[in-house]
Amino acid sequence: MPRTLVLANQTLGGEKLLAAVQERVAAGPHQFHVVVPATPVHDQAGAAGSGPSSDERAYALASQRLDRALTEIRELGGEADGEVGDPDAMEALRLALGRAPADEVIVSTLPLGISRWLRGNLPAKIERSCGLPVVHLVDDRQTAS
């Protein structure tokens, strides 16, 4: 059964990501492993002025987003599990792939100009480092805290 690792945070639940999940499920049984980096709240889009946040708050937000994403994927017919990962998205991905091998990686980001992951060229770095096909989706949707 094909297995896709999904790396996302603020765009979990976005239309493009859910459409990509639905497309894979329509082709046959599919497993998804969702990795949500515990990005500090003050580093997230729209958080200006909120001040520094604790690691616990970042983990709690990521955990809530993960739970919602797993439910949505299962409702679309996919098998899903996941984890809250390291705050560094590249490290979160590396650790997750060590535990849960995948056939491809989907990276869902906010648009250029907002996304810290795109400023750091994360999709290209992932492709170079993991040797797997990488699908990059850009979504304007930010999940609710």
Short mmCIF file of C-alpha atoms in Angstrom, two decimals:
data_model
loop_
_atom_site.label_atom_id
_atom_site.label_comp_id
_atom_site.label_asym_id
_atom_site.label_seq_id
_atom_site.Cartn_x
_atom_site.Cartn_y
_atom_site.Cartn_z
CA MET A 1 0.00 0.00 0.00
CA PRO A 2 1.46 3.40 -0.94
CA ARG A 3 2.52 5.60 1.97
CA THR A 4 2.76 9.38 1.87
CA LEU A 5 4.41 11.53 4.50
CA VAL A 6 2.61 14.87 4.84
CA LEU A 7 4.59 17.77 6.31
CA ALA A 8 2.38 20.72 7.21
CA ASN A 9 1.33 22.97 10.05
CA GLN A 10 -0.74 26.09 9.44
CA THR A 11 -2.08 24.77 6.12
CA LEU A 12 -3.45 21.49 7.47
CA GLY A 13 -7.05 21.19 6.35
CA GLY A 14 -6.47 23.41 3.34
CA GLU A 15 -8.32 22.67 0.10
CA LYS A 16 -5.22 21.76 -1.90
CA LEU A 17 -3.92 19.34 0.69
CA LEU A 18 -7.29 17.64 1.11
CA ALA A 19 -7.64 17.40 -2.69
CA ALA A 20 -4.22 15.71 -2.88
CA VAL A 21 -5.29 13.24 -0.19
CA GLN A 22 -8.57 12.55 -1.97
CA GLU A 23 -6.75 11.99 -5.29
CA ARG A 24 -4.49 9.36 -3.73
CA VAL A 25 -7.34 7.61 -1.92
CA ALA A 26 -9.37 7.50 -5.15
CA ALA A 27 -6.52 5.52 -6.76
CA GLY A 28 -6.74 2.83 -4.07
CA PRO A 29 -5.91 2.16 -0.43
CA HIS A 30 -3.38 4.67 0.85
CA GLN A 31 -1.59 5.38 4.12
CA PHE A 32 -0.65 8.86 5.30
CA HIS A 33 1.78 9.79 8.05
CA VAL A 34 1.24 13.43 9.04
CA VAL A 35 4.11 15.35 10.63
CA VAL A 36 3.30 18.68 12.26
CA PRO A 37 6.40 20.53 13.46
CA ALA A 38 5.86 22.22 16.84
CA THR A 39 6.60 25.63 15.36
CA PRO A 40 6.84 28.33 18.04
CA VAL A 41 3.70 30.45 17.93
CA HIS A 42 5.64 33.69 17.49
CA ASP A 43 7.12 32.21 14.27
CA GLN A 44 3.71 31.46 12.76
CA ALA A 45 2.01 33.72 10.23
CA GLY A 46 -0.37 36.22 11.77
CA ALA A 47 1.18 35.95 15.22
CA ALA A 48 2.90 39.33 15.27
CA GLY A 49 2.54 40.98 18.62
CA SER A 50 1.62 37.80 20.40
CA GLY A 51 5.04 37.67 22.04
CA PRO A 52 7.13 34.62 22.67
CA SER A 53 5.29 31.42 23.45
CA SER A 54 6.19 28.39 25.45
CA ASP A 55 7.17 25.06 23.95
CA GLU A 56 4.04 23.63 25.54
CA ARG A 57 1.78 26.07 23.66
CA ALA A 58 3.47 25.27 20.34
CA TYR A 59 3.11 21.54 21.00
CA ALA A 60 -0.55 21.92 21.99
CA LEU A 61 -1.39 23.85 18.80
CA ALA A 62 0.44 21.33 16.63
CA SER A 63 -1.31 18.46 18.41
CA GLN A 64 -4.75 20.01 17.84
CA ARG A 65 -3.97 20.51 14.15
CA LEU A 66 -2.70 16.94 13.87
CA ASP A 67 -5.85 15.51 15.44
CA ARG A 68 -8.07 17.47 13.03
CA ALA A 69 -5.95 16.44 10.03
CA LEU A 70 -6.05 12.75 10.95
CA THR A 71 -9.83 12.92 11.28
CA GLU A 72 -10.18 14.65 7.89
CA ILE A 73 -7.93 12.12 6.13
CA ARG A 74 -9.83 9.21 7.65
CA GLU A 75 -13.15 10.77 6.62
CA LEU A 76 -11.81 10.85 3.04
CA GLY A 77 -11.06 7.12 3.26
CA GLY A 78 -7.33 7.19 3.92
CA GLU A 79 -5.46 5.39 6.66
CA ALA A 80 -3.74 7.98 8.81
CA ASP A 81 -1.36 8.31 11.70
CA GLY A 82 1.02 11.06 12.63
CA GLU A 83 3.14 12.91 15.10
CA VAL A 84 4.02 16.32 16.41
CA GLY A 85 7.58 16.85 15.30
CA ASP A 86 10.64 18.87 16.10
CA PRO A 87 10.15 22.65 15.69
CA ASP A 88 12.68 22.51 12.83
CA ALA A 89 10.68 21.13 9.90
CA MET A 90 13.69 19.49 8.24
CA GLU A 91 14.62 17.71 11.46
CA ALA A 92 11.00 16.68 12.04
CA LEU A 93 10.92 15.16 8.56
CA ARG A 94 14.25 13.39 8.98
CA LEU A 95 13.20 11.81 12.26
CA ALA A 96 9.78 10.81 10.93
CA LEU A 97 11.22 9.14 7.82
CA GLY A 98 13.52 7.15 10.10
CA ARG A 99 10.48 5.74 11.89
CA ALA A 100 7.90 5.70 9.10
CA PRO A 101 9.32 5.14 5.59
CA ALA A 102 7.35 6.75 2.77
CA ASP A 103 7.01 6.60 -1.01
CA GLU A 104 6.58 10.35 -1.38
CA VAL A 105 6.47 13.55 0.64
CA ILE A 106 3.80 16.22 0.41
CA VAL A 107 4.90 19.59 1.79
CA SER A 108 2.09 22.09 2.31
CA THR A 109 3.13 25.70 2.87
CA LEU A 110 1.75 29.17 3.04
CA PRO A 111 2.50 31.42 0.03
CA LEU A 112 5.91 32.93 -0.66
CA GLY A 113 6.32 36.09 1.40
CA ILE A 114 4.50 34.55 4.35
CA SER A 115 6.04 31.10 4.57
CA ARG A 116 9.23 30.70 6.58
CA TRP A 117 9.59 27.24 5.05
CA LEU A 118 9.71 28.75 1.54
CA ARG A 119 12.17 31.45 2.59
CA GLY A 120 14.39 28.58 3.68
CA ASN A 121 13.75 26.68 0.41
CA LEU A 122 12.45 23.70 2.39
CA PRO A 123 10.77 21.76 -0.46
CA ALA A 124 14.01 21.71 -2.50
CA LYS A 125 16.08 20.78 0.55
CA ILE A 126 13.75 17.88 1.28
CA GLU A 127 13.97 16.64 -2.29
CA ARG A 128 17.78 16.74 -2.21
CA SER A 129 18.09 15.10 1.19
CA CYS A 130 15.53 12.29 1.16
CA GLY A 131 15.62 11.08 -2.44
CA LEU A 132 11.84 10.77 -2.58
CA PRO A 133 9.38 12.52 -4.87
CA VAL A 134 8.27 15.76 -3.23
CA VAL A 135 4.94 17.42 -3.99
CA HIS A 136 4.81 21.05 -2.88
CA LEU A 137 1.38 22.58 -2.31
CA VAL A 138 0.86 26.27 -1.58
CA ASP A 139 -2.30 27.13 0.33
CA ASP A 140 -3.54 30.50 1.58
CA ARG A 141 -5.57 28.85 4.33
CA GLN A 142 -4.24 29.12 7.84
CA THR A 143 -5.81 26.80 10.36
CA ALA A 144 -7.41 28.29 13.42
CA SER A 145 -5.34 28.12 16.55
#
